[in-house]
Short mmCIF file of N, CA and C in Angstrom, two decimals:
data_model
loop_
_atom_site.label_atom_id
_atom_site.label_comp_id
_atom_site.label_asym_id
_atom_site.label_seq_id
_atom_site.Cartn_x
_atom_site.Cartn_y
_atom_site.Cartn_z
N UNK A 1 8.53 21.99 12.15
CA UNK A 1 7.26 21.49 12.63
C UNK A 1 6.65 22.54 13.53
N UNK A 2 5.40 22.87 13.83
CA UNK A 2 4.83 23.80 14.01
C UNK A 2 3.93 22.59 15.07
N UNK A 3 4.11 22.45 16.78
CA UNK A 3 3.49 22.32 17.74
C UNK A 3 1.76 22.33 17.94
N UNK A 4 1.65 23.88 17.68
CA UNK A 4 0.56 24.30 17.37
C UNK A 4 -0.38 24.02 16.07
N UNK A 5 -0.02 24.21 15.30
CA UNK A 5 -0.64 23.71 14.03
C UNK A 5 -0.76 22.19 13.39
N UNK A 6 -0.04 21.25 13.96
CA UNK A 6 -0.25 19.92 13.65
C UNK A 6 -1.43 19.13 14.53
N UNK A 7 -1.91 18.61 14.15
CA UNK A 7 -3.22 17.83 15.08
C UNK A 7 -2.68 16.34 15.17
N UNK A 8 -2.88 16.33 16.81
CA UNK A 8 -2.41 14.89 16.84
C UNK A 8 -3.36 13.78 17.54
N UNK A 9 -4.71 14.65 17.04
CA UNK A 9 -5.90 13.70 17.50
C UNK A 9 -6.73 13.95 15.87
N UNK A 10 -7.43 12.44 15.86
CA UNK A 10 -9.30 12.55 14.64
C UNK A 10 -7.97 11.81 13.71
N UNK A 11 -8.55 12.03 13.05
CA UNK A 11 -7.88 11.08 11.42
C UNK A 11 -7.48 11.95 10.21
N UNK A 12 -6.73 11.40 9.94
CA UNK A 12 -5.51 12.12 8.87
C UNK A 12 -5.46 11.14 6.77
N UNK A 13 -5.78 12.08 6.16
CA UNK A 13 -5.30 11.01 5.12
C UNK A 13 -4.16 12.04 4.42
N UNK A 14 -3.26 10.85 4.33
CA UNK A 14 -1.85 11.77 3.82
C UNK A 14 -2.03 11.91 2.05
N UNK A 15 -1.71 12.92 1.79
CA UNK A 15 -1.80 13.09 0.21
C UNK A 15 -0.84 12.32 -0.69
N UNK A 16 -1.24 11.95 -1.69
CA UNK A 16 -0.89 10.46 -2.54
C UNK A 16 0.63 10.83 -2.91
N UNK A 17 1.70 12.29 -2.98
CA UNK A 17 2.73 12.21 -2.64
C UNK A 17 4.11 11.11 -1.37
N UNK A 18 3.20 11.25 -0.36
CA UNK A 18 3.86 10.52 0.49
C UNK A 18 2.94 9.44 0.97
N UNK A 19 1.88 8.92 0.62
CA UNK A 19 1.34 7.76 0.92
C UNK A 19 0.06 7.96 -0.29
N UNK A 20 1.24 6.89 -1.27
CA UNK A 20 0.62 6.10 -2.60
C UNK A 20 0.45 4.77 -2.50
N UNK A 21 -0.32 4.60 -1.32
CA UNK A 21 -1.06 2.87 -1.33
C UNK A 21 -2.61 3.36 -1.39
N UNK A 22 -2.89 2.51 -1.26
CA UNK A 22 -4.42 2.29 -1.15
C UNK A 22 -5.19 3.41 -0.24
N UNK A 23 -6.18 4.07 -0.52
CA UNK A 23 -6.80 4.97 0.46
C UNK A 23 -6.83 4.76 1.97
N UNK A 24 -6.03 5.52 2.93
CA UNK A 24 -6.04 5.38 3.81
C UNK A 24 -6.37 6.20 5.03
N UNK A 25 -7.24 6.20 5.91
CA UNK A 25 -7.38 7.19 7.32
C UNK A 25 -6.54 6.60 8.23
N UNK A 26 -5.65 7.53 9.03
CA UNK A 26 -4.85 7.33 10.08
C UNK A 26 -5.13 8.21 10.94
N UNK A 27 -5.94 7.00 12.28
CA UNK A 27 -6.78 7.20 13.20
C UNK A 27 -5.59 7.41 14.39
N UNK A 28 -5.46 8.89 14.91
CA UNK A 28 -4.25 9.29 15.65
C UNK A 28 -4.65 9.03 17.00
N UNK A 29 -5.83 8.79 17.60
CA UNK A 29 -6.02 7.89 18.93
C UNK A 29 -5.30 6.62 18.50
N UNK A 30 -5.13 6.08 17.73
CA UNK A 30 -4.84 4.38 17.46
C UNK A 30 -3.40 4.61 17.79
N UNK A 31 -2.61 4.18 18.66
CA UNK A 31 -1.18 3.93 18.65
C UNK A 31 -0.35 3.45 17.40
N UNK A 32 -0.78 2.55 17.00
CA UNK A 32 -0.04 1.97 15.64
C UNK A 32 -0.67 2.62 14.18
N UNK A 33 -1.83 3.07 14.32
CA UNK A 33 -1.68 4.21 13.07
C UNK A 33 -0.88 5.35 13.46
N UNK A 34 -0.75 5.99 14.56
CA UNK A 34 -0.25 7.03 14.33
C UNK A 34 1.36 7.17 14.52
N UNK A 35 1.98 5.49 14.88
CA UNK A 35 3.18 5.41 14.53
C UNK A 35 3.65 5.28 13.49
N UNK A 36 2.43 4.83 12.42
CA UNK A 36 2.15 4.35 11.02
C UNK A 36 2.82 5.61 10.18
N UNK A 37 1.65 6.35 10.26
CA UNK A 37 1.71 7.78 10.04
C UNK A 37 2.90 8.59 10.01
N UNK A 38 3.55 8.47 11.13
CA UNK A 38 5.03 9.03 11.12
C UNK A 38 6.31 8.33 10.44
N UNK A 39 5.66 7.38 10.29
CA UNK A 39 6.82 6.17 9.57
C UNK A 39 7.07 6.32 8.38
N UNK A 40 5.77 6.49 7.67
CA UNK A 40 5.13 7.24 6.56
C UNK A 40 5.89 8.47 5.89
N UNK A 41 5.57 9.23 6.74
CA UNK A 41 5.93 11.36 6.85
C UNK A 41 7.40 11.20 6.25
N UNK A 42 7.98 10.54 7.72
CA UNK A 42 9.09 10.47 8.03
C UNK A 42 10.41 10.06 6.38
N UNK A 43 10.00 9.00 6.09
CA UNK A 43 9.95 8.23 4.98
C UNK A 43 10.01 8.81 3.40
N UNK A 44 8.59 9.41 3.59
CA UNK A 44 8.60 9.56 2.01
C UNK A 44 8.27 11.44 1.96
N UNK A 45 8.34 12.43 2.99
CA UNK A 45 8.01 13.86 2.69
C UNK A 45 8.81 14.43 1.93
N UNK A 46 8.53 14.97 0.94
CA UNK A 46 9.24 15.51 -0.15
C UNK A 46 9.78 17.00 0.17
N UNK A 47 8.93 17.82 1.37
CA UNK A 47 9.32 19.47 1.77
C UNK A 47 9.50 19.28 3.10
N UNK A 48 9.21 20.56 3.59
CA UNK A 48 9.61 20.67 4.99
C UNK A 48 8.25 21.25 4.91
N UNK A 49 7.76 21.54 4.30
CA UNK A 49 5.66 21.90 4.34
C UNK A 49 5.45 20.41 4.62
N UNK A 50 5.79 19.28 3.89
CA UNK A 50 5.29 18.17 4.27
C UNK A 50 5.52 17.83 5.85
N UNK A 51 6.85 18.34 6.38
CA UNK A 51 7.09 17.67 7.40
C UNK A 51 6.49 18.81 8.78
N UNK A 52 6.27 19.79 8.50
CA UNK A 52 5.27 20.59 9.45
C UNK A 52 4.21 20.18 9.45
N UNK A 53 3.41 19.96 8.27
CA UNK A 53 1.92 19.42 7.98
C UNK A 53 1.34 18.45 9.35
N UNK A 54 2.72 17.15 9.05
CA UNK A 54 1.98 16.03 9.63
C UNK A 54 2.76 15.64 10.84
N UNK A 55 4.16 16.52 11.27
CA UNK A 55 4.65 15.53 12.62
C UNK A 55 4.37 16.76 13.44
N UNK A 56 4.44 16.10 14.69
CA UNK A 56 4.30 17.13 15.95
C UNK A 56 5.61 16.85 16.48
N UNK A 57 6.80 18.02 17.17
CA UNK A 57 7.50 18.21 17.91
C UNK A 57 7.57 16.65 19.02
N UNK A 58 6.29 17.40 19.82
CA UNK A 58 6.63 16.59 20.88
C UNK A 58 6.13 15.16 20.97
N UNK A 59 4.79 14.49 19.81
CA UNK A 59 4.79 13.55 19.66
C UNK A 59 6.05 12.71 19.45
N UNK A 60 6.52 13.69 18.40
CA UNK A 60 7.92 12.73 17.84
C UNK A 60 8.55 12.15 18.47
N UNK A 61 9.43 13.57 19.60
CA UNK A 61 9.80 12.56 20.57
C UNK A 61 9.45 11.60 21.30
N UNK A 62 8.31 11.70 21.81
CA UNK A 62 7.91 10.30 22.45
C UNK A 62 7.79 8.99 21.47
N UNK A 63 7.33 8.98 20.03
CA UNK A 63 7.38 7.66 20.06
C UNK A 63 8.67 7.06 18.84
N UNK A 64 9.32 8.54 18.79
CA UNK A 64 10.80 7.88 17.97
C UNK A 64 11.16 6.65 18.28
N UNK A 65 11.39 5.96 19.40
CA UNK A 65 11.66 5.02 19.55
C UNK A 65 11.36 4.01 19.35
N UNK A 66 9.77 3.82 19.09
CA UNK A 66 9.33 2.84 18.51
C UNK A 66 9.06 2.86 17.04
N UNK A 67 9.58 4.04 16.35
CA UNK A 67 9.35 3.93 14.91
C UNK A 67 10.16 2.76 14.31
N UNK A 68 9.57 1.83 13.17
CA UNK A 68 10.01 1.52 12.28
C UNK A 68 10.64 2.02 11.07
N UNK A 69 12.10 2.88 11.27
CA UNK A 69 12.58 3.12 9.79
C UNK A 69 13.85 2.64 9.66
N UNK A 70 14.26 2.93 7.97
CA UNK A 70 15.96 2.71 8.03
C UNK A 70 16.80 2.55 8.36
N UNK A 71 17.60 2.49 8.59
CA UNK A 71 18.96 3.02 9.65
C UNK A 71 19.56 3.64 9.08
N UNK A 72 20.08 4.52 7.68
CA UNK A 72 19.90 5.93 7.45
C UNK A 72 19.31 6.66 7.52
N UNK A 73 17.98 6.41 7.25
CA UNK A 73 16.81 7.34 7.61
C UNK A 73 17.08 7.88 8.82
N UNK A 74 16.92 6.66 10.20
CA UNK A 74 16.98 7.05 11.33
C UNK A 74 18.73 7.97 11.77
N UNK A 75 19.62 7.41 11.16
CA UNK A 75 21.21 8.13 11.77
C UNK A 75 20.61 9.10 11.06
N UNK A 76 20.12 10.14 9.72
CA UNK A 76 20.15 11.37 9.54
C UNK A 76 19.44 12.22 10.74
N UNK A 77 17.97 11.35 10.48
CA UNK A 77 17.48 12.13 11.79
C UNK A 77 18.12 12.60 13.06
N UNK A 78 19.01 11.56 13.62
CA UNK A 78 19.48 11.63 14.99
C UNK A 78 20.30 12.57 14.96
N UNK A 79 21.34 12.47 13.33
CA UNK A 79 22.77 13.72 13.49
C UNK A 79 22.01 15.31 13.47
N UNK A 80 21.02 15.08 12.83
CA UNK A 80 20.26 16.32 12.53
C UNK A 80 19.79 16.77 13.71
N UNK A 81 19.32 15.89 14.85
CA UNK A 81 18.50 16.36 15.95
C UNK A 81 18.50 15.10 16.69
N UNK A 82 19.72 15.63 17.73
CA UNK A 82 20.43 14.84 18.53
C UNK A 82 19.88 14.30 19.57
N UNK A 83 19.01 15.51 20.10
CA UNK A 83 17.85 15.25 21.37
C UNK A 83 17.04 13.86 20.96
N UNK A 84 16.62 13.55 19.71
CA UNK A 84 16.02 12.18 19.29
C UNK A 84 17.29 10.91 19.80
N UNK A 85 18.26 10.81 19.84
CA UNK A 85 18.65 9.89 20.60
C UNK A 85 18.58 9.58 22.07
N UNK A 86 18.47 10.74 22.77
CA UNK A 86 18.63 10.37 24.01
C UNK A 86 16.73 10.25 24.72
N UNK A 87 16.47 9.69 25.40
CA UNK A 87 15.31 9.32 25.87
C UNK A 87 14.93 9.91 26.94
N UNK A 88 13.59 10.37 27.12
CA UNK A 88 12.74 11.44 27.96
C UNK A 88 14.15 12.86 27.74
N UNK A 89 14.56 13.39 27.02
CA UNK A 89 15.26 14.56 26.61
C UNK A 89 13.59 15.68 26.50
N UNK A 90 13.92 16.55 27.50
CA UNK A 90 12.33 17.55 27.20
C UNK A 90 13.26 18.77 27.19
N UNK A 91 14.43 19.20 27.76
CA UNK A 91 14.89 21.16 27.91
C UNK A 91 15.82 21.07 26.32
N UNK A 92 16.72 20.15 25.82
CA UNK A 92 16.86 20.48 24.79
C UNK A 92 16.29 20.38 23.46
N UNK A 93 15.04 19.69 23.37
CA UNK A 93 14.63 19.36 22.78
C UNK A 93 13.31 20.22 22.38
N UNK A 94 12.97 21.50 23.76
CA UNK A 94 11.74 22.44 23.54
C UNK A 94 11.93 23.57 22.84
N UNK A 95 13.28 23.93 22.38
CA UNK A 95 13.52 24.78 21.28
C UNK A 95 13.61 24.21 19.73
N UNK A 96 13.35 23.15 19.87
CA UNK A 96 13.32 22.38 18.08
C UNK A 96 11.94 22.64 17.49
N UNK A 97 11.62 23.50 16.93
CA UNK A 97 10.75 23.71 16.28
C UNK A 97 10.80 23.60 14.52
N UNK A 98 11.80 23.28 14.29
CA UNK A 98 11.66 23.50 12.62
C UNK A 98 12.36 21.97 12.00
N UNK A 99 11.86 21.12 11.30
CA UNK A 99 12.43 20.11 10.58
C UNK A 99 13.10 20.74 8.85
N UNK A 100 13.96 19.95 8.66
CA UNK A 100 14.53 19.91 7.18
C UNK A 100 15.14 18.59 6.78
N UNK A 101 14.93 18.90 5.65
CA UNK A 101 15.02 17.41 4.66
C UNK A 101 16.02 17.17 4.23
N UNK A 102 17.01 16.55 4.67
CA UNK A 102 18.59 16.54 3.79
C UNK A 102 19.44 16.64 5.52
#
């Protein structure tokens, strides 16, 4: 994930790869779209282009906790990037810059 290059403000429509419902804008002021959004990413990104595209670093962390996913979904994430379990984690967690899928 790329900090800099993800926008985590204005509205987002995810490409019909990872969000094949109905046409949708996800309004990233809105709290629950843009937890939407990550639930989404999170869920169905097929690359690690997908997953730079649309999550931000440090959003993530803040609202991991309230995401709605799996509980594989979520244990891969956590074994993968441990700092996502523990809460307000900011010094190990400011060198994570890169997501992968698997």
């Amino acid at each position: 994930m790329s900090d800099q290059a993800t926008r985590t403000a204005g509205g987002v429509t995810l490409p019909r790869h990872i969000d094949w419902g109905p046409h949708y804008v996800y309004e990233l002021a809105d709290e629950a779209d843009f937890r939407l959004m990550y639930e989404r990413v999170i869920r169905e990104a097929q690359t690690r282009d997908d997953l730079n595209a649309y999550l931000h670093t440090a959003s993530l962390r803040q609202v991991w906790r309230d995401l709605f996913l799996p509980l594989p979904v979520k244990t891969s994430w956590e074994t993968r990037f441990p700092e996502l379990r523990e809460p307000g984690t900011t010094a190990a967690a400011a060198s994570w810059t890169n997501c992968s899928i698997g």
